Amino acid sequence: MPDVAKSTYAPAVVAAAADAILIIVFAAIGRDAHQRGESVLGILATAWPFLAGATIGWLIVRAWRSPLGIWPSGVVVWLAAVAGGMILRAVTGQGIAFAFIIVATISLAVFLIGYRAIIALVIMVRRRNS
């Protein structure tokens, strides 16, 4: 594969991996807070609805075109992760208490938009200093 193609796909691969890892971290923190243990399968059982929702968000907004952008990629992926995650949790009989919806919404915003905002800030500072 030519170097140009590799560099074109690299940000999308990095952003998709970061989104997935941060959603799994969110699930692990939640499971630990509720003393459910930290088995890998348990964490994945908690994370999968949000991972599926984020994937839907990636497809809706075609996030691979601007994977590290806050808008629309970061916001749409975040909202899809929360909405899709909650819908899938409800359909599969997992809990969706109001407090959990609030915590998930805030936590996933910090994670999925936060790292994109940090990257945008670093790029802005570098451009100013150049």
PDB file of C-alpha atoms in Angstrom:
ATOM      1  CA  MET A   1       0.000   0.000   0.000  1.00  0.00           C
ATOM      2  CA  PRO A   2       1.431   3.445  -0.882  1.00  0.00           C
ATOM      3  CA  ASP A   3       2.490   5.749   1.957  1.00  0.00           C
ATOM      4  CA  VAL A   4      -0.248   8.239   1.022  1.00  0.00           C
ATOM      5  CA  ALA A   5      -2.976   5.639   1.574  1.00  0.00           C
ATOM      6  CA  LYS A   6      -1.452   4.582   4.891  1.00  0.00           C
ATOM      7  CA  SER A   7      -1.340   8.164   6.136  1.00  0.00           C
ATOM      8  CA  THR A   8      -4.922   8.735   4.983  1.00  0.00           C
ATOM      9  CA  TYR A   9      -6.300   5.837   7.013  1.00  0.00           C
ATOM     10  CA  ALA A  10      -4.068   6.198  10.086  1.00  0.00           C
ATOM     11  CA  PRO A  11      -6.126   8.921  11.839  1.00  0.00           C
ATOM     12  CA  ALA A  12      -9.335   6.915  11.351  1.00  0.00           C
ATOM     13  CA  VAL A  13      -7.773   3.740  12.725  1.00  0.00           C
ATOM     14  CA  VAL A  14      -6.333   5.621  15.700  1.00  0.00           C
ATOM     15  CA  ALA A  15      -9.629   7.404  16.431  1.00  0.00           C
ATOM     16  CA  ALA A  16     -11.703   4.227  16.098  1.00  0.00           C
ATOM     17  CA  ALA A  17      -9.320   2.379  18.401  1.00  0.00           C
ATOM     18  CA  ALA A  18      -9.344   5.268  20.887  1.00  0.00           C
ATOM     19  CA  ASP A  19     -13.149   5.350  20.870  1.00  0.00           C
ATOM     20  CA  ALA A  20     -13.346   1.593  21.475  1.00  0.00           C
ATOM     21  CA  ILE A  21     -10.710   1.619  24.215  1.00  0.00           C
ATOM     22  CA  LEU A  22     -12.342   4.552  26.007  1.00  0.00           C
ATOM     23  CA  ILE A  23     -15.773   2.908  25.869  1.00  0.00           C
ATOM     24  CA  ILE A  24     -14.259  -0.257  27.336  1.00  0.00           C
ATOM     25  CA  VAL A  25     -12.562   1.829  30.047  1.00  0.00           C
ATOM     26  CA  PHE A  26     -15.944   3.450  30.782  1.00  0.00           C
ATOM     27  CA  ALA A  27     -17.501  -0.005  31.172  1.00  0.00           C
ATOM     28  CA  ALA A  28     -14.644  -1.232  33.365  1.00  0.00           C
ATOM     29  CA  ILE A  29     -14.898   1.801  35.653  1.00  0.00           C
ATOM     30  CA  GLY A  30     -18.654   1.340  35.927  1.00  0.00           C
ATOM     31  CA  ARG A  31     -18.367  -2.341  36.742  1.00  0.00           C
ATOM     32  CA  ASP A  32     -15.689  -1.643  39.323  1.00  0.00           C
ATOM     33  CA  ALA A  33     -17.821   1.080  40.943  1.00  0.00           C
ATOM     34  CA  HIS A  34     -20.664  -1.396  41.333  1.00  0.00           C
ATOM     35  CA  GLN A  35     -18.415  -4.191  42.581  1.00  0.00           C
ATOM     36  CA  ARG A  36     -19.278  -6.540  39.744  1.00  0.00           C
ATOM     37  CA  GLY A  37     -15.724  -7.643  39.289  1.00  0.00           C
ATOM     38  CA  GLU A  38     -13.512  -6.924  36.362  1.00  0.00           C
ATOM     39  CA  SER A  39     -13.663 -10.043  34.213  1.00  0.00           C
ATOM     40  CA  VAL A  40     -12.934  -9.331  30.581  1.00  0.00           C
ATOM     41  CA  LEU A  41     -16.196 -10.938  29.480  1.00  0.00           C
ATOM     42  CA  GLY A  42     -18.154  -8.934  32.047  1.00  0.00           C
ATOM     43  CA  ILE A  43     -16.583  -5.685  30.881  1.00  0.00           C
ATOM     44  CA  LEU A  44     -17.303  -6.547  27.244  1.00  0.00           C
ATOM     45  CA  ALA A  45     -20.893  -7.474  28.152  1.00  0.00           C
ATOM     46  CA  THR A  46     -21.311  -4.000  29.609  1.00  0.00           C
ATOM     47  CA  ALA A  47     -19.445  -2.248  26.797  1.00  0.00           C
ATOM     48  CA  TRP A  48     -20.918  -3.894  23.689  1.00  0.00           C
ATOM     49  CA  PRO A  49     -24.131  -1.818  23.476  1.00  0.00           C
ATOM     50  CA  PHE A  50     -22.088   1.387  23.608  1.00  0.00           C
ATOM     51  CA  LEU A  51     -19.544   0.046  21.126  1.00  0.00           C
ATOM     52  CA  ALA A  52     -22.387  -0.832  18.760  1.00  0.00           C
ATOM     53  CA  GLY A  53     -23.906   2.619  19.201  1.00  0.00           C
ATOM     54  CA  ALA A  54     -20.560   4.298  18.524  1.00  0.00           C
ATOM     55  CA  THR A  55     -20.132   2.173  15.400  1.00  0.00           C
ATOM     56  CA  ILE A  56     -23.521   3.331  14.173  1.00  0.00           C
ATOM     57  CA  GLY A  57     -22.428   6.912  14.867  1.00  0.00           C
ATOM     58  CA  TRP A  58     -19.254   6.378  12.837  1.00  0.00           C
ATOM     59  CA  LEU A  59     -21.346   5.144   9.924  1.00  0.00           C
ATOM     60  CA  ILE A  60     -23.972   7.905  10.174  1.00  0.00           C
ATOM     61  CA  VAL A  61     -21.445  10.732  10.138  1.00  0.00           C
ATOM     62  CA  ARG A  62     -18.817   8.919   8.057  1.00  0.00           C
ATOM     63  CA  ALA A  63     -16.360   9.734  10.811  1.00  0.00           C
ATOM     64  CA  TRP A  64     -13.427   8.314   8.858  1.00  0.00           C
ATOM     65  CA  ARG A  65     -13.484  11.534   6.788  1.00  0.00           C
ATOM     66  CA  SER A  66     -12.632  13.655   9.853  1.00  0.00           C
ATOM     67  CA  PRO A  67     -12.134  11.125  12.643  1.00  0.00           C
ATOM     68  CA  LEU A  68     -10.485  13.453  15.125  1.00  0.00           C
ATOM     69  CA  GLY A  69     -12.859  16.363  14.587  1.00  0.00           C
ATOM     70  CA  ILE A  70     -15.034  17.424  17.491  1.00  0.00           C
ATOM     71  CA  TRP A  71     -17.889  18.384  15.177  1.00  0.00           C
ATOM     72  CA  PRO A  72     -19.549  16.476  13.693  1.00  0.00           C
ATOM     73  CA  SER A  73     -17.548  13.276  14.248  1.00  0.00           C
ATOM     74  CA  GLY A  74     -16.952  13.440  17.988  1.00  0.00           C
ATOM     75  CA  VAL A  75     -20.406  14.721  18.877  1.00  0.00           C
ATOM     76  CA  VAL A  76     -22.286  12.282  16.648  1.00  0.00           C
ATOM     77  CA  VAL A  77     -20.217   9.296  17.786  1.00  0.00           C
ATOM     78  CA  TRP A  78     -20.795  10.311  21.425  1.00  0.00           C
ATOM     79  CA  LEU A  79     -24.552  10.794  21.038  1.00  0.00           C
ATOM     80  CA  ALA A  80     -24.888   7.560  19.063  1.00  0.00           C
ATOM     81  CA  ALA A  81     -22.874   5.655  21.672  1.00  0.00           C
ATOM     82  CA  VAL A  82     -25.160   6.917  24.440  1.00  0.00           C
ATOM     83  CA  ALA A  83     -28.467   6.581  22.571  1.00  0.00           C
ATOM     84  CA  GLY A  84     -27.595   3.310  20.870  1.00  0.00           C
ATOM     85  CA  GLY A  85     -26.108   1.929  24.064  1.00  0.00           C
ATOM     86  CA  MET A  86     -29.187   2.743  26.092  1.00  0.00           C
ATOM     87  CA  ILE A  87     -31.578   1.382  23.471  1.00  0.00           C
ATOM     88  CA  LEU A  88     -29.619  -1.857  23.163  1.00  0.00           C
ATOM     89  CA  ARG A  89     -29.367  -2.177  26.949  1.00  0.00           C
ATOM     90  CA  ALA A  90     -33.135  -1.737  27.244  1.00  0.00           C
ATOM     91  CA  VAL A  91     -33.871  -4.242  24.468  1.00  0.00           C
ATOM     92  CA  THR A  92     -31.561  -6.845  26.043  1.00  0.00           C
ATOM     93  CA  GLY A  93     -32.918  -6.391  29.560  1.00  0.00           C
ATOM     94  CA  GLN A  94     -29.967  -4.512  31.015  1.00  0.00           C
ATOM     95  CA  GLY A  95     -30.558  -1.586  33.348  1.00  0.00           C
ATOM     96  CA  ILE A  96     -31.074   1.962  32.131  1.00  0.00           C
ATOM     97  CA  ALA A  97     -31.803   3.875  35.329  1.00  0.00           C
ATOM     98  CA  PHE A  98     -32.060   7.655  34.910  1.00  0.00           C
ATOM     99  CA  ALA A  99     -28.919   8.218  37.007  1.00  0.00           C
ATOM    100  CA  PHE A 100     -27.018   5.785  34.776  1.00  0.00           C
ATOM    101  CA  ILE A 101     -28.133   7.649  31.659  1.00  0.00           C
ATOM    102  CA  ILE A 102     -26.783  10.894  33.121  1.00  0.00           C
ATOM    103  CA  VAL A 103     -23.496   9.324  34.221  1.00  0.00           C
ATOM    104  CA  ALA A 104     -23.021   7.565  30.865  1.00  0.00           C
ATOM    105  CA  THR A 105     -23.827  10.735  28.924  1.00  0.00           C
ATOM    106  CA  ILE A 106     -21.336  12.838  30.871  1.00  0.00           C
ATOM    107  CA  SER A 107     -18.619  10.175  31.065  1.00  0.00           C
ATOM    108  CA  LEU A 108     -18.767   9.296  27.390  1.00  0.00           C
ATOM    109  CA  ALA A 109     -18.748  13.001  26.461  1.00  0.00           C
ATOM    110  CA  VAL A 110     -15.587  13.508  28.496  1.00  0.00           C
ATOM    111  CA  PHE A 111     -13.989  10.452  26.916  1.00  0.00           C
ATOM    112  CA  LEU A 112     -15.130  10.630  23.288  1.00  0.00           C
ATOM    113  CA  ILE A 113     -15.126  14.394  22.835  1.00  0.00           C
ATOM    114  CA  GLY A 114     -12.404  15.097  25.386  1.00  0.00           C
ATOM    115  CA  TYR A 115      -9.492  13.482  23.610  1.00  0.00           C
ATOM    116  CA  ARG A 116     -10.560  15.119  20.342  1.00  0.00           C
ATOM    117  CA  ALA A 117     -10.637  18.498  22.096  1.00  0.00           C
ATOM    118  CA  ILE A 118      -7.159  17.918  23.514  1.00  0.00           C
ATOM    119  CA  ILE A 119      -5.855  17.035  20.050  1.00  0.00           C
ATOM    120  CA  ALA A 120      -7.499  20.152  18.581  1.00  0.00           C
ATOM    121  CA  LEU A 121      -5.913  22.287  21.313  1.00  0.00           C
ATOM    122  CA  VAL A 122      -2.467  20.795  20.725  1.00  0.00           C
ATOM    123  CA  ILE A 123      -2.771  21.416  16.978  1.00  0.00           C
ATOM    124  CA  MET A 124      -3.905  25.002  17.582  1.00  0.00           C
ATOM    125  CA  VAL A 125      -1.003  25.699  19.955  1.00  0.00           C
ATOM    126  CA  ARG A 126       1.502  24.158  17.541  1.00  0.00           C
ATOM    127  CA  ARG A 127       0.195  26.283  14.680  1.00  0.00           C
ATOM    128  CA  ARG A 128       0.463  29.438  16.776  1.00  0.00           C
ATOM    129  CA  ASN A 129       4.008  28.580  17.795  1.00  0.00           C
ATOM    130  CA  SER A 130       5.093  27.808  14.225  1.00  0.00           C
TER     131      SER A 130
END
